[in-house]
Coordinates of C-alpha atoms in Angstrom, one line a residue:
M1 CA -28.4 34.9 -34.1
S2 CA -26.0 34.2 -31.2
T3 CA -24.3 37.4 -29.9
G4 CA -21.0 35.6 -29.8
L5 CA -21.2 34.8 -33.5
L6 CA -22.6 38.1 -34.7
F7 CA -19.9 38.7 -37.2
S8 CA -19.1 35.0 -37.9
R9 CA -19.6 34.8 -41.6
D10 CA -17.2 33.3 -44.2
D11 CA -18.2 36.0 -46.7
L12 CA -17.6 39.0 -44.4
V13 CA -14.2 40.6 -43.8
F14 CA -13.5 43.9 -41.9
Y15 CA -10.7 46.2 -42.8
I16 CA -9.7 49.2 -40.7
F17 CA -8.3 52.1 -42.6
P18 CA -5.0 53.7 -41.2
T19 CA -5.5 56.1 -38.4
H20 CA -3.2 57.6 -35.7
R21 CA -5.7 56.4 -33.0
H22 CA -3.9 53.1 -32.5
A23 CA -5.4 52.2 -29.1
D24 CA -8.9 52.6 -30.5
V25 CA -7.9 50.4 -33.5
E26 CA -6.8 47.6 -31.1
K27 CA -10.1 47.9 -29.1
L28 CA -12.1 47.7 -32.3
K29 CA -10.2 44.6 -33.5
E30 CA -10.9 43.0 -30.2
L31 CA -14.6 43.8 -30.4
I32 CA -15.0 42.3 -33.8
R33 CA -13.1 39.2 -32.9
D34 CA -15.0 38.7 -29.7
Y35 CA -18.1 38.5 -31.8
G36 CA -16.7 36.0 -34.2
G37 CA -15.6 38.4 -36.9
D38 CA -12.6 38.5 -39.2
V39 CA -10.6 41.7 -39.2
C40 CA -7.5 42.4 -41.2
D41 CA -4.9 45.1 -41.5
Y42 CA -5.7 47.5 -44.3
H43 CA -2.4 46.8 -46.0
R44 CA -3.6 43.3 -46.8
L45 CA -6.3 44.9 -48.8
Q46 CA -3.6 46.8 -50.7
S47 CA -2.0 43.5 -51.6
D48 CA -5.2 42.2 -53.2
D49 CA -6.3 40.0 -50.4
E50 CA -7.7 36.8 -52.1
R51 CA -10.7 36.8 -49.8
L52 CA -12.0 40.0 -51.5
G53 CA -13.0 37.8 -54.5
R54 CA -15.3 35.7 -52.4
S55 CA -16.0 37.9 -49.3
E56 CA -17.9 41.1 -48.6
G57 CA -15.3 43.6 -47.6
V58 CA -16.2 46.3 -45.1
A59 CA -13.7 49.1 -44.7
L60 CA -14.2 50.9 -41.3
I61 CA -13.3 54.5 -41.5
D62 CA -12.2 56.8 -38.6
P63 CA -14.4 59.8 -39.3
T64 CA -11.9 62.2 -37.7
Q65 CA -9.3 61.6 -40.4
L66 CA -8.9 64.0 -43.3
Y67 CA -9.6 61.4 -45.9
A68 CA -12.9 60.2 -44.2
P69 CA -15.4 62.5 -46.0
K70 CA -14.1 61.5 -49.4
L71 CA -14.4 57.7 -48.7
L72 CA -17.7 58.0 -46.9
R73 CA -19.1 60.0 -49.8
K74 CA -17.8 57.4 -52.2
R75 CA -19.6 54.6 -50.3
E76 CA -18.3 51.7 -52.3
K77 CA -15.4 50.3 -54.3
V78 CA -16.2 48.3 -57.4
D79 CA -14.2 45.9 -59.5
P80 CA -13.8 46.2 -63.3
D81 CA -16.9 44.1 -63.7
G82 CA -19.0 46.5 -61.7
E83 CA -19.2 44.3 -58.6
V84 CA -19.0 45.8 -55.2
V85 CA -15.8 44.5 -53.4
L86 CA -15.6 47.0 -50.6
T87 CA -18.1 49.1 -48.6
Y88 CA -16.9 52.2 -46.7
L89 CA -18.6 52.8 -43.3
N90 CA -18.0 54.9 -40.2
W91 CA -16.0 52.7 -37.8
G92 CA -18.8 52.9 -35.3
Y93 CA -20.6 50.3 -37.4
A94 CA -19.3 47.3 -35.4
Q95 CA -20.4 48.8 -32.1
L96 CA -23.8 49.7 -33.5
C97 CA -24.4 46.1 -34.6
V98 CA -23.3 44.8 -31.2
D99 CA -25.6 47.2 -29.4
Q100 CA -28.6 46.0 -31.5
N101 CA -27.4 42.4 -31.7
E102 CA -27.8 42.2 -35.4
L103 CA -26.0 43.0 -38.6
I104 CA -27.4 46.5 -39.6
H105 CA -28.1 47.2 -43.2
Y106 CA -25.4 49.5 -44.5
D107 CA -27.8 52.4 -45.5
V108 CA -29.5 52.3 -42.2
A109 CA -26.1 52.4 -40.4
R110 CA -24.9 55.4 -42.4
R111 CA -27.9 57.4 -41.2
A112 CA -27.4 56.2 -37.6
L113 CA -23.7 57.1 -37.6
V114 CA -23.6 60.5 -39.2
F115 CA -22.5 62.2 -35.9
C116 CA -20.5 59.2 -34.6
R117 CA -16.8 59.8 -34.2
G118 CA -15.7 56.8 -32.1
S119 CA -15.7 53.1 -32.4
W120 CA -16.7 52.6 -28.8
P121 CA -20.0 52.9 -26.9
D122 CA -21.3 56.5 -26.8
G123 CA -18.5 57.6 -29.1
S124 CA -20.4 60.6 -30.5
W125 CA -19.5 64.0 -31.6
R126 CA -20.4 66.3 -28.7
F127 CA -22.2 69.6 -29.6
Y128 CA -22.6 72.7 -27.6
F129 CA -25.0 75.4 -28.8
S130 CA -24.3 79.0 -28.4
E131 CA -26.6 80.7 -25.9
K132 CA -27.5 83.2 -28.7
L133 CA -29.4 80.4 -30.4
G134 CA -31.9 80.1 -27.5
Q135 CA -31.7 76.7 -25.9
E136 CA -35.2 76.9 -24.4
K137 CA -37.0 77.2 -27.7
E138 CA -39.0 74.3 -29.2
H139 CA -36.8 74.5 -32.3
F140 CA -33.7 73.8 -30.2
Q141 CA -35.4 70.7 -28.7
K142 CA -36.2 69.4 -32.1
T143 CA -32.6 69.9 -33.2
V144 CA -31.3 68.0 -30.1
R145 CA -33.5 65.0 -31.0
R146 CA -32.3 65.1 -34.6
I147 CA -28.7 65.1 -33.5
Q148 CA -29.3 62.2 -31.2
K149 CA -31.2 60.3 -33.9
Y150 CA -28.1 60.5 -36.1
G151 CA -25.6 59.4 -33.5
G152 CA -24.5 62.6 -31.9
S153 CA -25.0 64.1 -28.4
V154 CA -25.6 67.6 -27.0
V155 CA -23.7 68.8 -24.0
F156 CA -24.4 71.8 -21.8
T157 CA -20.8 72.4 -20.7
E158 CA -18.8 74.2 -23.3
D159 CA -15.4 72.8 -22.1
I160 CA -16.2 69.2 -23.1
A161 CA -17.7 70.0 -26.5
D162 CA -16.1 68.9 -29.7
V163 CA -18.2 71.3 -31.8
F164 CA -19.5 74.7 -30.9
I165 CA -22.6 75.5 -32.8
A166 CA -22.8 79.3 -33.6
P167 CA -25.6 81.3 -35.2
D168 CA -25.5 81.5 -39.0
D169 CA -25.1 85.3 -38.7
P170 CA -21.6 86.0 -40.3
T171 CA -20.6 88.4 -37.6
L172 CA -21.4 86.1 -34.7
L173 CA -19.9 83.1 -36.5
L174 CA -16.6 85.0 -37.1
A175 CA -16.6 86.1 -33.4
A176 CA -17.0 82.5 -32.3
R177 CA -14.3 81.2 -34.6
N178 CA -11.9 83.9 -33.4
R179 CA -12.6 82.9 -29.9
F180 CA -11.7 79.3 -30.5
E181 CA -8.9 80.1 -33.0
W182 CA -6.2 78.8 -30.6
D183 CA -8.2 75.7 -29.5
P184 CA -7.4 72.8 -31.8
Q185 CA -9.9 70.5 -29.9
T186 CA -13.0 72.5 -30.7
R187 CA -14.5 73.2 -34.1
V188 CA -17.0 76.0 -34.7
E189 CA -19.8 75.4 -37.1
T190 CA -23.4 76.6 -37.7
E191 CA -26.9 75.0 -37.4
S192 CA -27.2 74.9 -41.1
W193 CA -24.0 72.9 -41.3
L194 CA -25.6 70.3 -39.0
F195 CA -28.4 69.9 -41.5
E196 CA -25.9 69.6 -44.4
C197 CA -24.1 66.8 -42.6
V198 CA -27.4 64.9 -42.2
D199 CA -28.3 65.3 -45.9
Q200 CA -24.8 64.1 -47.0
G201 CA -24.6 61.3 -44.4
Y202 CA -21.2 62.2 -42.9
V203 CA -19.4 65.0 -41.1
K204 CA -17.1 67.3 -43.1
F205 CA -15.8 70.3 -41.2
T206 CA -15.4 73.7 -42.8
S207 CA -11.8 74.3 -43.8
P208 CA -10.1 76.7 -41.4
P209 CA -9.0 80.0 -42.9
V210 CA -5.4 80.2 -44.0
R211 CA -3.3 81.4 -41.0
R212 CA -0.6 83.9 -41.4
M213 CA 3.0 82.9 -40.9
P214 CA 4.3 83.6 -37.4
G215 CA 5.4 87.1 -36.7
R216 CA 3.8 90.5 -36.8
R217 CA 1.3 91.5 -39.4
P218 CA 2.6 94.2 -41.8
G219 CA 2.1 97.6 -40.2
S220 CA 1.2 96.2 -36.8
R221 CA 3.2 96.9 -33.6
R222 CA 4.4 94.2 -31.3
V223 CA 3.1 94.3 -27.8
E224 CA 6.1 93.9 -25.5
F225 CA 5.9 91.9 -22.3
T226 CA 6.1 93.9 -19.2
P227 CA 7.0 93.1 -15.5
E228 CA 3.2 93.4 -14.8
D229 CA 2.5 90.7 -17.5
D230 CA 5.1 88.4 -15.9
K231 CA 3.5 89.0 -12.5
H232 CA 0.0 88.2 -13.8
L233 CA 1.3 85.0 -15.5
V234 CA 3.2 83.6 -12.6
T235 CA 0.2 84.2 -10.3
Y236 CA -2.2 82.5 -12.8
I237 CA 0.2 79.5 -13.1
A238 CA 0.5 79.2 -9.3
N239 CA -3.3 79.3 -9.0
K240 CA -4.4 77.3 -12.0
G241 CA -1.4 75.2 -13.1
R242 CA -2.0 72.2 -10.7
E243 CA -5.8 72.6 -10.9
D244 CA -5.7 72.4 -14.7
G245 CA -3.9 69.1 -14.7
Q246 CA -2.9 69.4 -18.4
G247 CA 0.7 70.6 -18.0
L248 CA 2.3 73.9 -18.9
Q249 CA 4.0 72.9 -22.1
G250 CA 1.0 72.5 -24.4
I251 CA -1.0 75.3 -26.0
G252 CA -4.2 74.2 -24.3
F253 CA -3.4 75.8 -20.9
Y254 CA -2.6 79.1 -22.5
T255 CA -5.7 79.0 -24.8
R256 CA -7.8 78.7 -21.6
L257 CA -5.9 81.6 -20.1
Y258 CA -6.6 83.7 -23.2
N259 CA -10.3 82.8 -23.1
S260 CA -10.5 83.2 -19.3
G261 CA -12.1 86.7 -19.5
L262 CA -9.2 88.3 -17.7
E263 CA -8.5 91.6 -19.4
W264 CA -4.8 91.3 -19.2
A265 CA -4.8 87.9 -20.8
K266 CA -5.9 89.5 -24.1
R267 CA -2.6 91.4 -24.4
H268 CA -0.9 88.5 -26.0
P269 CA -2.1 85.4 -28.0
P270 CA -1.8 81.9 -26.4
D271 CA 1.4 81.0 -28.3
S272 CA 3.1 84.1 -27.0
W273 CA 2.1 83.3 -23.4
R274 CA 3.5 79.8 -23.8
G275 CA 6.7 81.2 -25.3
R276 CA 7.0 83.6 -22.4
Y277 CA 6.7 80.8 -19.9
G278 CA 9.3 78.8 -21.8
I279 CA 11.8 81.7 -21.9
T280 CA 11.5 82.4 -18.2
E281 CA 10.5 78.9 -17.0
R282 CA 12.9 78.8 -14.0
G283 CA 11.5 82.0 -12.6
F284 CA 8.0 80.6 -13.0
R285 CA 8.4 77.6 -10.8
T286 CA 5.5 77.3 -8.4
P287 CA 6.0 76.1 -4.8

């Protein structure tokens, strides 16, 4: 089959489910069309696209969306006669086919894309393993190969990880989740969770605990900011603000401050440090 005509079939139509990752959607559309495919906006599917009666519809799902586990578990949509009119697949499917220069069987693709989060080359979930799991052990090496087999990757720098893998021990797991509580970019799961994902064929993160409303916990005492806190903060911003490159308005900078290992940084949570900067921003201008 010619690479340029990989998706060129009258009986095959791709649909992309709604996602906020608009730039990635446009790139995915371009990829499919470059290889001769037909890709439509999902809303055409909602209006009973006439081609569904004669075409094999493939709905490409962004696995980072909240609805993704439900649809990937469902696998297919059938009409009243029991005929499959739509197949739900991880949106890495198109790139997988391009990489192998063939249309991959859907069941094979589901296995290969368990830990795929992106529609682009090497768009895998990146896993970092807690040092308490023992990264030199033979078991760890087997786990790494298994993750790679199902579309994921293992990184050895915690800062670039999407998922931090903690021990199954409840105490150690809770400690890890508390550590990343203020980091929306990093999820904390366990090794057994990895195996569950492989068994079910898709990633479904553990629901985060219900967070309390802003304000003090009943019976707790608010820790007031001191001149010493302000001095520490302005010094940290002067030294790290430009180096960080992420700006001072978002929560990420203050999350990294909170997790920096500096004893004084633990006196206030990240949102309080950010609020403190906002209140006294003029005084915190760095030269």
